[in-house]
Each structure stands twice: as structure tokens, then as C-alpha cells.
Amino acid sequence: MAITEERPLALPSGDPARPSEPHLGVFRRPTTTTGWRSWLTTVDHKKIGIMYGASALFFLVVGGVEALLIRLQLAAPNGTLLSADTYNQVFTMHGTTMIFLVVMPIGAAFANYLIPLQIGARDVAFPRINAFSFWCLLGGGILLNSSWFLGGAPDGGWFNYAPNSGVVFSPSHGIDFWNMGLIITGISSLSGAVNLITTVINMRAPGMTLMKVPVFTWMALVTQFLLLFAIPVLTVAQVLLAMDRLYDANFFNVSAGADPLLWQHLFWIFGHPEVYLMIMPAFGIVSETVPVFSRKPIFGYPFMVFSGIAIGFMGFGVWAHHMFASGIGPLSVAAFSLSTMFIAVPTGVKILNWIATMWGGRLTFNTPMLFSVGLITMFTIGGLSGVTHAVAPADTQQTDTYYIVAHFHYVLFGGAFFGFMSGFYFWWPKAFGYKLGEGLGKFNFWTMLLGFNLTFGPMHILGLQGMSRRVYTYDENYGFDFWNLVATIGAFIIALSVLSFIINIFVSKKRAASLPPVGPDPWDARGLEWMIQSPAPEHNFDQTPTVAHLDEFWHRKYAEGDDGRVRRVATGDEVAQPGDGTGVHLPSPSYWPMVAAFSLPLIGWGLIFNLYLAIFGGVLLVVALWGWAIEPPDDIDGVHHDHHDADPSGDVEATGDIEATGDASADAGKADVTAEAATDAAAVPEEAPVG
Amino acid sequence: MAETTLAASAGYDTEHHTGEHATATGISNTKLGMWVFLGSECMLFGGLISTYLLYKDRVPEGGISPRDIYDIYFTSASSFVLLMSSLTMVLALAAVQRADYSRLKLWLFTTALLGSTFIAGQIYEFTAFTREGLGFTTNIFGSAFYTLTGFHGVHVTIGIVMLLSVLILAIRGKITVEKAETVEIVGLYWHFVDIVWILIFTIIYLIP
Ligand code: HEM
Ligand SMILES: [Cu+2]
């Protein structure tokens, strides 16, 4: 698991003392910044964020089709659309896709796009690792989904309990694909976490102390810490399972003395932090939109921050509430039951704070706000049913029924996904320069709310009636017919709603051509990301802002008059930076992150089917890492947005240069990048003039 | 002048900021990144060590179990070798900070050599165990033992590759006082791997 290092972004170019450098490696250094090829090689956090979002929407459609198949099968008793075996594969892939390829990546999309903008940074700490993270995600997703065509998809449920997921009970290769695919997406999450944590901790604009960091960035930071500590546990579990399945190890071989609870513990030590790291970014989004559309600052900012941190910590102490029926003993049950009830407290704090923010505010119910209110209400329902499972005796009745399915869809769909939709509508103008239409937007919201509640509301009833989850059909006289039919109708309304969102993207783009540009600040918003033009210029900020307040941008637009009333002193357009950054050096694009990332699925397929392929993938990985290492992050022949005229700043610049290099040499932190430091050293004269 | 502002603000020019605004740690990105990464590694080894602890006494009657097979003297010796490599790593860092490049090379080389000795010992141990009948698939203890120590061995090997890379750089004169941090970061990783071994050694070999 190589974590590589990246040099800082700004390097001098055109320095006459600097020896010109040959093109290294197999590829010519990519230089395009437009066209499809620029997307393959980009290291720009904004483009990477957009790619995360786009691939997540693609997988949303895939996972959505799987969901519709499930609902069609269950629409009426004794359904025959899917066989029991196919049904297992479909629900396993539905859950896995939605969690690992939709919700987590959308969280990553927002984090990537917004964190540097919200903290006033040029980019993330390690831009090429950032590209690597995205391509790993895509590679892992492709590997996982290729199972459909290569002998059958995984069929053990998204938590793939061992030993049920061993070769004996699941002889197809499906679960091997699940292991390999998710180990690769895990590498993606892990490298992303290292990157973003470093970015937030080390690269905030001057003046932005931790208690002035926007709530979204805070929640995204907590998310990254959860990933950092939770993902390796899943990786361990998957490695053990892969060893069992591919190399006959005995980790889950019960006849050899293995403990079937081992998997459950490892999985849920990962799994519960996982559910919180899926909701956290959405909590962050809502904490940004609600103040803007209530025209009030967030209520109780420190409570928001600390409850987020508390959830992060407590999230690691409740995992066994998923195992109340597994026979973990009365003491454990009591302890985990209590800790689970306690974790609802910081969650409740957040809900109260959003309501208090709206209380007495001047509310605007446009689409982003509607989706935010949707999150607050729907998540509350899911949180409440969560507390009912925290009561262990009740949970033994609920567990593995549709009641649980209802719970986690209310928190994940009604919570996380509604929040993401709110974020899409809110930041769309910043990313793409046009607003999504309100008409279709409202249709999008109301159909989603209706469809969602029709689909998942009845599942509470079905669950309490005793309908087990993961059964592929049911009999007529069980009394499940009506609500299942309602749920299926609801699911198609959701599909219509998602379709209207996609249509909205295109229709609004077309309409935007005849509308005036949205400008930097279409919502009269509060954070630094609105202080730059829309769509965000490639270099982010012309000049790094100095921050004096939480909601810095708002404070530059409004001030308190003599009479104690807050008045507007400037418009967003006046305060925003013009977007003509001169003298900005950006890291150059590179092919290597993608090549390195795509070698991983080759290794995955190779381990499943043919060792030679794995060896080829391994060699490719090594080559890619070396290519990456000896390629300087900044192409000295490349295009820069700068004017290198002979002003004294040339000298000053060289100072930054030395520091930059000193920092960069630290890159040898991992073997694969050591050579990079070598090239640095060669490229930058040791004796550069100090200004 | 704009250039300086921009460069400074991107975060790597931390000296200008620390104390004044406290918006950066004063640690370089690369070093901080390594620390963060090592935090995650703790969970990786935590998971593997727990698995081992759970499984070591679960070998069915008559199977090979830890007590039958460990050669405590041999492993103590190789653990000592690995511990000493941490010492030489510290000496390497001290040397580069003094600009004493010949010592730097010497200590880097020694560290890599000690690490390789440890790996050689591990390979020997694995073959010896296999000969005595404990294979990877033999029983639950075998699977847990080889996976845990194997994972650690791979980490040491990566560390050796890193050390050798830095050594090559040092020989080519690319590691100077200003770049002492390179050595420091490799050192961080190396010490981490050592500490993990101390844990593994205590847990696997010393505690009955
Ligand atoms: C108020 C806080 C919450 C409490 C007290 C809570 C409690 C629980 C409990 C006790 C279970 C296990 C039920 C069982 O399997 O018998 C459960 C399952 C689940 N929860 Fe929550 N939960 C909370 C919030 C969340 C959030 C925020 C999410 C995700 C965004 C979430 C996602 C899930 C999922 C996915 C499962 C089912 C896992 C599975 O069996 O496949 N929960 N919850
Ligand atoms: Cu949970």
C-alpha cells in the first residue's frame, strides 16, 4: 500500500539557472488542460472532484437498476423475474454499489471539490495522489462489476458474513471480485484520507484557525479520520477471507477451530464507522445550506464541530449492536446497547442545531433548502428507528427483517443522499457556472420525497409483520402483498425523480446560454468558495485571502452599522476575486497516477484467474511508481499562468523555491518516490539566489 | 511579490505562518502525511494481531501449536538485530543533520543490512517451520502466524527498498543537510515497523 508523496505546488519556472530537463519515462509529459484527455491526466482537485461525482452518478444508475430489479421481483407474491441465486447477487451488488461506489464517492467528490476552496488553498496537499485515489476507485468499481460477466457476482450480502462467504457456500468467483474490488477502493479511500487530512491540517489560509473552519470541511475531516482508521480493518478482514478462498487458509474454517464471529467483529468495527462516514459529509452540506437560506449564521457552531468529533470517536465503540443476535453474551449486549443509545445524543444535537438555525430566520424554500429540510426530517425518522434497535430485546425481533432495511434507508437515502442532492443544487453554479432549474428541481425534490417514503415507509410495517430481509419471494397468504406493491411503485417514482435530475442537468445547461452568468455568489452565501468566480478558475484564488471570521465572505459583505443593525456594505461581485491569477504555478498533469491505479485491478483479476496477469500488473505498478517518482510534479517546459518579467519578485520567488525543494525532498518518504527527490535535486540549483 | 504570497499560502511555506496564525502545524506536508499514514497502519496491524491472539490457542488436539515450534533464542537474536537497526537509523539522521555525509552513507547502509539480516532470519524461520510440518494451510495457527509475520516482513522489505533508495541518493550527493527530512521520514517509517515488531515479538513469542 504505497503512499507516495508529492512536492508542493508552486515551483519556479523559466529560471535561467535551471538546467532544462529531458522528458522522462515512456510518456511525453501531458500538457492539455482542455478536452477529454485533460481529464485523464488532471491533478486538479476540482476536476477530480467532478470525476468522482460523475462516476458516482453512473454507478447510481447501475445500483438503481439493481434496486428496481429487486422491487420488481418482490412486487407480487411468488415473483419469477429473478431466481433465488440471481436475487442474491442482485441485492449484494445493489448494497455494495450504493455504499462503496455511490455514497462514499459522492462524499469524496464534495470533499475534494470543496475543501481546498473552503480553506483558501491552491489545491490539496498531494495532487497526484489525489488523481491516483480517484482512478483506484474507478478501477475497483470496474473490477467489482466485471464479476457479472466473468462467472457471477458476489452473493453474500454487502457484509458477506464468513464462513457463509467461503468457497463451500459460495463457489463462484463472485466474492473474490468483492474482496479484490473493495481492497482497491479501500486503497483509494485511504490515500484520499491521508491527502485530505494533511490538506486541512496544514494548508488553511492565514487566519483560519480550527474554530473558523467551515462546518462542511470539519465534517469532511472527521470523515477522513473515520476512513483512515476504519478502512484498514475491512482490508484485514478481506485479506483473511481472500487467503481462505484463494489459498486454503483456515481463518474461517470452523471445522479447523475458526471462530465465525471473527468476521462479524472485524466487519462491524469497520462497518459502523462506515455508516457514519457516509452521513458526515451530508451533515456538513446541510450545515452550509441551512444558514444561507435561513439568512442566519449556523446556530451553535462549536456544538456542531464537537458533536461531529464526538460521533467520530463514539462511532468506534458501538459496532456490536449489529451482533445482538449472534450470541455475544449478555454483558456485551448490555454495554453495546447503552453505547448505541448514547451515540444518538450528538446526532440529536446536530438536528436541534439545524432547527435552531432555521428558527426565526428568513427562510427561502428553493431546491437546495428543500433537500436539506428533507434530510433533517427523514434522517430523524431513521435515527429514531435506530434507537429502537439499540434496545437489544427489541432488536432481536427486528434484526434481519425489513424493519432494518427501512432504518438504514432512512438514514442513508433520506439522510446522506438527500444531503448530497442539496449539495448538488447548491454548489452546481460554482462548479459549472449555471444554476439547475428550480421548476424541475422542485419536481425532483417532491417526487423523491414521495417515492422515498412510499418505498421505505411500508418496510417498517413489513418488518414488524415478520418479513425477513434478503428473501427472494414470499407467499400469497403471508399478508405482505399490499405494502410490497406500494414499495415497488415508490421505487419507480424514485427512478423518475433521479431521471428528472439528470434531465435538469442538460436542460438547465442549455437554458443557461441565454441567461446572464450566475456570477461568483448566486445565493448571497457565506464561505470562501463563493469569493471566486463561477465556475471556479483553475488556480482557485488569485490571492490567498486572509481570514478573520467564520463565514469570512459574509463578513466582507455585511457589517454592523452605528445603530447596531447589520447592513450590506458590499455585493458579492464586488468582494469576489476577479479570477485573473497571474504568477500562479500549478502542478502539471500526469499519466502515472492513472497507470498506477489501473495496474491494481489487473493484479486483482490476475489473482483470481491467472497468476501471469497478476505478475504483469505488479510489474506495471512498479514501472508506474518509478515513472511517477522520476517525473517532477511541475513540468518546467509546461505552460504556466505567469509573467516572468524581470521584476524583483523573481528573486523572492527563488526563496519560495528553496523552501519548496527542501520540503519536496521529504518525498523520499516512500521508496517509490525517492527518485523524484533525485530529479528535484537535479532540477533545482542548490545555490539558488535567496531574495 | 504576488508570487511569494501565493507560494506561502499554499501551505508548504509553513515557517511564515506558525505561531502567527496557527493555520498550519509547522510540520511539512510530507512528514505529516507519513504520520497520518502510520496511524492507519496501526489499525492494520491491530486487526492482524487480534486475529492471531484469538486463534493461537485454538488448534485442535494433536495439531502443531505455538509452543511446539518457536525457537525463542533464534527469534530473540533476529529481533535484537532489528532493534539495533533503529539505533543506526537514528545515527544516520544525526549524521545528515551534522552534514557528515560519509557517516550518513555508512549508517544508512548498516540499517539496510541489519534489516536484510532480519528478513533473512525470517525466511530461515519460515522454512524451518515448514520443514517441521507447520504450513500456511496446516491449521488455524499456521494461517494466523504466517499472515501476521508475513505482513510485517513485507513492511520491512519496503523499508529496506526505501533505505537503499536514499542511500543511492546520498552516494550521488543528493542528500544534503537541507534534505535531512528525507532521512527523517524514512526513519519514521522504519521506527514504526520496528515498534510493531516489538509488539509482535512480545505477543507471539514471549507471552505464553
Ligand atoms: C441515531 C443513530 C443510530 C442508531 C442508534 C443506529 C442503530 C442501529 C442498529 C442497532 C443497527 C443494527 C440493527 C440490526 O441489524 O439488528 C443498525 C443498522 C444499520 N444502520 Fe443504524 N443507527 C444509527 C444511525 C445510522 C446512520 C447515520 C446510518 C448511515 C448513514 C446507519 C446505517 C445503518 C445500516 C446500513 C444498518 C444495517 C446494516 C446491515 O445489517 O446491513 N445507521 N443501526
Ligand atoms: Cu451500526
PDB file of C-alpha atoms and ligand atoms in Angstrom, chain A residues 99 103 157-159 161 267-268 271-280 283 311 318-325 336-337 339-345 347-348 351 379-380 382-392 394-401 403-405 407-413 415-417 469-470, ligand 1:
ATOM      1  CA  ILE A  99     -22.300   2.134  -0.378  1.00  0.00           C
ATOM      2  CA  VAL A 103     -22.408   7.285  -1.350  1.00  0.00           C
ATOM      3  CA  GLY A 157     -24.853  -9.623   1.080  1.00  0.00           C
ATOM      4  CA  TRP A 158     -22.924  -6.381   1.452  1.00  0.00           C
ATOM      5  CA  PHE A 159     -21.434  -7.651   4.711  1.00  0.00           C
ATOM      6  CA  TYR A 161     -20.527 -12.919   6.579  1.00  0.00           C
ATOM      7  CA  PHE A 267     -16.519  -6.241   9.590  1.00  0.00           C
ATOM      8  CA  TRP A 268     -18.565  -4.182  12.019  1.00  0.00           C
ATOM      9  CA  GLY A 271     -18.942  -1.162   9.399  1.00  0.00           C
ATOM     10  CA  HIS A 272     -20.315   1.154  11.990  1.00  0.00           C
ATOM     11  CA  PRO A 273     -17.726   3.904  11.458  1.00  0.00           C
ATOM     12  CA  GLU A 274     -18.526   3.329   7.811  1.00  0.00           C
ATOM     13  CA  VAL A 275     -22.168   4.269   8.200  1.00  0.00           C
ATOM     14  CA  TYR A 276     -21.173   7.449   9.991  1.00  0.00           C
ATOM     15  CA  LEU A 277     -18.565   8.370   7.470  1.00  0.00           C
ATOM     16  CA  MET A 278     -21.272   8.117   4.844  1.00  0.00           C
ATOM     17  CA  ILE A 279     -23.584  10.527   6.646  1.00  0.00           C
ATOM     18  CA  MET A 280     -20.980  13.045   7.842  1.00  0.00           C
ATOM     19  CA  PHE A 283     -24.354  16.692   7.630  1.00  0.00           C
ATOM     20  CA  ILE A 311     -19.721  10.981  16.726  1.00  0.00           C
ATOM     21  CA  VAL A 318     -20.805   0.634  19.116  1.00  0.00           C
ATOM     22  CA  TRP A 319     -20.098  -1.972  16.445  1.00  0.00           C
ATOM     23  CA  ALA A 320     -21.515  -4.987  18.243  1.00  0.00           C
ATOM     24  CA  HIS A 321     -25.044  -3.564  18.061  1.00  0.00           C
ATOM     25  CA  HIS A 322     -25.066  -5.303  14.702  1.00  0.00           C
ATOM     26  CA  MET A 323     -24.477  -8.574  16.504  1.00  0.00           C
ATOM     27  CA  PHE A 324     -27.130  -8.653  19.213  1.00  0.00           C
ATOM     28  CA  ALA A 325     -28.498 -11.883  17.805  1.00  0.00           C
ATOM     29  CA  PHE A 336     -23.194  -2.021  23.315  1.00  0.00           C
ATOM     30  CA  SER A 337     -26.864  -1.330  23.786  1.00  0.00           C
ATOM     31  CA  SER A 339     -23.218   2.973  23.962  1.00  0.00           C
ATOM     32  CA  THR A 340     -25.540   2.882  20.962  1.00  0.00           C
ATOM     33  CA  MET A 341     -28.163   4.873  22.777  1.00  0.00           C
ATOM     34  CA  PHE A 342     -25.526   7.419  23.727  1.00  0.00           C
ATOM     35  CA  ILE A 343     -24.355   7.941  20.179  1.00  0.00           C
ATOM     36  CA  ALA A 344     -27.810   9.218  19.356  1.00  0.00           C
ATOM     37  CA  VAL A 345     -27.105  12.208  21.619  1.00  0.00           C
ATOM     38  CA  THR A 347     -26.610  13.164  16.462  1.00  0.00           C
ATOM     39  CA  GLY A 348     -29.628  14.762  18.102  1.00  0.00           C
ATOM     40  CA  ILE A 351     -30.651  18.101  14.390  1.00  0.00           C
ATOM     41  CA  PHE A 379     -32.876  11.367   8.955  1.00  0.00           C
ATOM     42  CA  THR A 380     -34.706  11.994  12.195  1.00  0.00           C
ATOM     43  CA  GLY A 382     -34.148   6.881  10.651  1.00  0.00           C
ATOM     44  CA  GLY A 383     -32.343   7.961  13.790  1.00  0.00           C
ATOM     45  CA  LEU A 384     -35.380   7.143  15.860  1.00  0.00           C
ATOM     46  CA  SER A 385     -35.778   3.678  14.411  1.00  0.00           C
ATOM     47  CA  GLY A 386     -32.028   3.287  15.082  1.00  0.00           C
ATOM     48  CA  VAL A 387     -32.650   3.923  18.747  1.00  0.00           C
ATOM     49  CA  THR A 388     -35.320   1.257  18.704  1.00  0.00           C
ATOM     50  CA  HIS A 389     -32.740  -1.272  17.554  1.00  0.00           C
ATOM     51  CA  ALA A 390     -30.397  -0.094  20.244  1.00  0.00           C
ATOM     52  CA  VAL A 391     -32.824  -1.713  22.676  1.00  0.00           C
ATOM     53  CA  ALA A 392     -31.407  -5.196  22.428  1.00  0.00           C
ATOM     54  CA  ALA A 394     -36.499  -5.341  20.693  1.00  0.00           C
ATOM     55  CA  ASP A 395     -33.713  -5.721  18.192  1.00  0.00           C
ATOM     56  CA  THR A 396     -33.724  -9.489  18.393  1.00  0.00           C
ATOM     57  CA  GLN A 397     -37.204  -9.224  16.897  1.00  0.00           C
ATOM     58  CA  GLN A 398     -36.209  -6.632  14.335  1.00  0.00           C
ATOM     59  CA  THR A 399     -32.861  -7.865  13.204  1.00  0.00           C
ATOM     60  CA  ASP A 400     -32.691  -9.251   9.681  1.00  0.00           C
ATOM     61  CA  THR A 401     -36.191  -8.067   8.922  1.00  0.00           C
ATOM     62  CA  TYR A 403     -37.552  -3.037   9.645  1.00  0.00           C
ATOM     63  CA  ILE A 404     -33.733  -2.830   9.497  1.00  0.00           C
ATOM     64  CA  VAL A 405     -33.930  -2.207   5.762  1.00  0.00           C
ATOM     65  CA  HIS A 407     -33.919   2.076   9.133  1.00  0.00           C
ATOM     66  CA  PHE A 408     -30.838   2.176   7.034  1.00  0.00           C
ATOM     67  CA  HIS A 409     -32.589   3.540   4.005  1.00  0.00           C
ATOM     68  CA  TYR A 410     -33.997   6.387   6.054  1.00  0.00           C
ATOM     69  CA  VAL A 411     -30.527   7.295   7.285  1.00  0.00           C
ATOM     70  CA  LEU A 412     -28.645   6.588   4.078  1.00  0.00           C
ATOM     71  CA  PHE A 413     -31.114   7.642   1.432  1.00  0.00           C
ATOM     72  CA  GLY A 415     -30.129  11.281   5.181  1.00  0.00           C
ATOM     73  CA  ALA A 416     -26.972  11.042   3.137  1.00  0.00           C
ATOM     74  CA  PHE A 417     -28.497  11.107  -0.327  1.00  0.00           C
ATOM     75  CA  ARG A 469     -34.763  -9.222   4.518  1.00  0.00           C
ATOM     76  CA  ARG A 470     -32.968 -10.975   1.678  1.00  0.00           C
TER      77      ARG A 470
HETATM   78  C1  HEM C   1     -29.140   7.621  15.693  1.00  0.00           C
HETATM   79  C2  HEM C   1     -28.161   6.894  15.429  1.00  0.00           C
HETATM   80  C3  HEM C   1     -28.239   5.439  15.006  1.00  0.00           C
HETATM   81  C4  HEM C   1     -28.521   4.365  15.768  1.00  0.00           C
HETATM   82  C5  HEM C   1     -28.839   4.378  17.247  1.00  0.00           C
HETATM   83  C6  HEM C   1     -28.419   3.196  14.926  1.00  0.00           C
HETATM   84  C7  HEM C   1     -28.611   1.892  15.346  1.00  0.00           C
HETATM   85  C8  HEM C   1     -28.530   0.792  14.529  1.00  0.00           C
HETATM   86  C9  HEM C   1     -28.578  -0.565  14.968  1.00  0.00           C
HETATM   87  C10 HEM C   1     -28.713  -1.001  16.417  1.00  0.00           C
HETATM   88  C11 HEM C   1     -28.477  -1.374  13.882  1.00  0.00           C
HETATM   89  C12 HEM C   1     -28.443  -2.898  13.861  1.00  0.00           C
HETATM   90  C13 HEM C   1     -29.771  -3.446  13.654  1.00  0.00           C
HETATM   91  C14 HEM C   1     -29.742  -4.909  13.344  1.00  0.00           C
HETATM   92  O1  HEM C   1     -29.059  -5.324  12.390  1.00  0.00           O
HETATM   93  O2  HEM C   1     -30.421  -5.658  14.060  1.00  0.00           O
HETATM   94  C15 HEM C   1     -28.365  -0.544  12.758  1.00  0.00           C
HETATM   95  C16 HEM C   1     -28.239  -0.994  11.458  1.00  0.00           C
HETATM   96  C17 HEM C   1     -27.857  -0.199  10.414  1.00  0.00           C
HETATM   97  N1  HEM C   1     -27.675   1.170  10.459  1.00  0.00           N
HETATM   98 FE1  HEM C   1     -28.005   2.375  12.038  1.00  0.00          FE
HETATM   99  N2  HEM C   1     -28.115   3.580  13.674  1.00  0.00           N
HETATM  100  C18 HEM C   1     -27.980   4.938  13.682  1.00  0.00           C
HETATM  101  C19 HEM C   1     -27.656   5.729  12.608  1.00  0.00           C
HETATM  102  C20 HEM C   1     -27.292   5.244  11.378  1.00  0.00           C
HETATM  103  C21 HEM C   1     -26.729   6.036  10.334  1.00  0.00           C
HETATM  104  C22 HEM C   1     -26.416   7.508  10.432  1.00  0.00           C
HETATM  105  C23 HEM C   1     -26.515   5.214   9.298  1.00  0.00           C
HETATM  106  C24 HEM C   1     -25.948   5.517   7.937  1.00  0.00           C
HETATM  107  C25 HEM C   1     -25.941   6.627   7.363  1.00  0.00           C
HETATM  108  C26 HEM C   1     -26.949   3.905   9.677  1.00  0.00           C
HETATM  109  C27 HEM C   1     -26.892   2.809   8.845  1.00  0.00           C
HETATM  110  C28 HEM C   1     -27.210   1.544   9.217  1.00  0.00           C
HETATM  111  C29 HEM C   1     -27.110   0.394   8.362  1.00  0.00           C
HETATM  112  C30 HEM C   1     -26.603   0.409   6.917  1.00  0.00           C
HETATM  113  C31 HEM C   1     -27.523  -0.691   9.095  1.00  0.00           C
HETATM  114  C32 HEM C   1     -27.730  -2.095   8.611  1.00  0.00           C
HETATM  115  C33 HEM C   1     -26.521  -2.870   8.376  1.00  0.00           C
HETATM  116  C34 HEM C   1     -26.897  -4.217   7.860  1.00  0.00           C
HETATM  117  O3  HEM C   1     -27.331  -5.045   8.638  1.00  0.00           O
HETATM  118  O4  HEM C   1     -26.759  -4.447   6.657  1.00  0.00           O
HETATM  119  N3  HEM C   1     -27.415   3.951  10.949  1.00  0.00           N
HETATM  120  N4  HEM C   1     -28.392   0.790  13.167  1.00  0.00           N
END
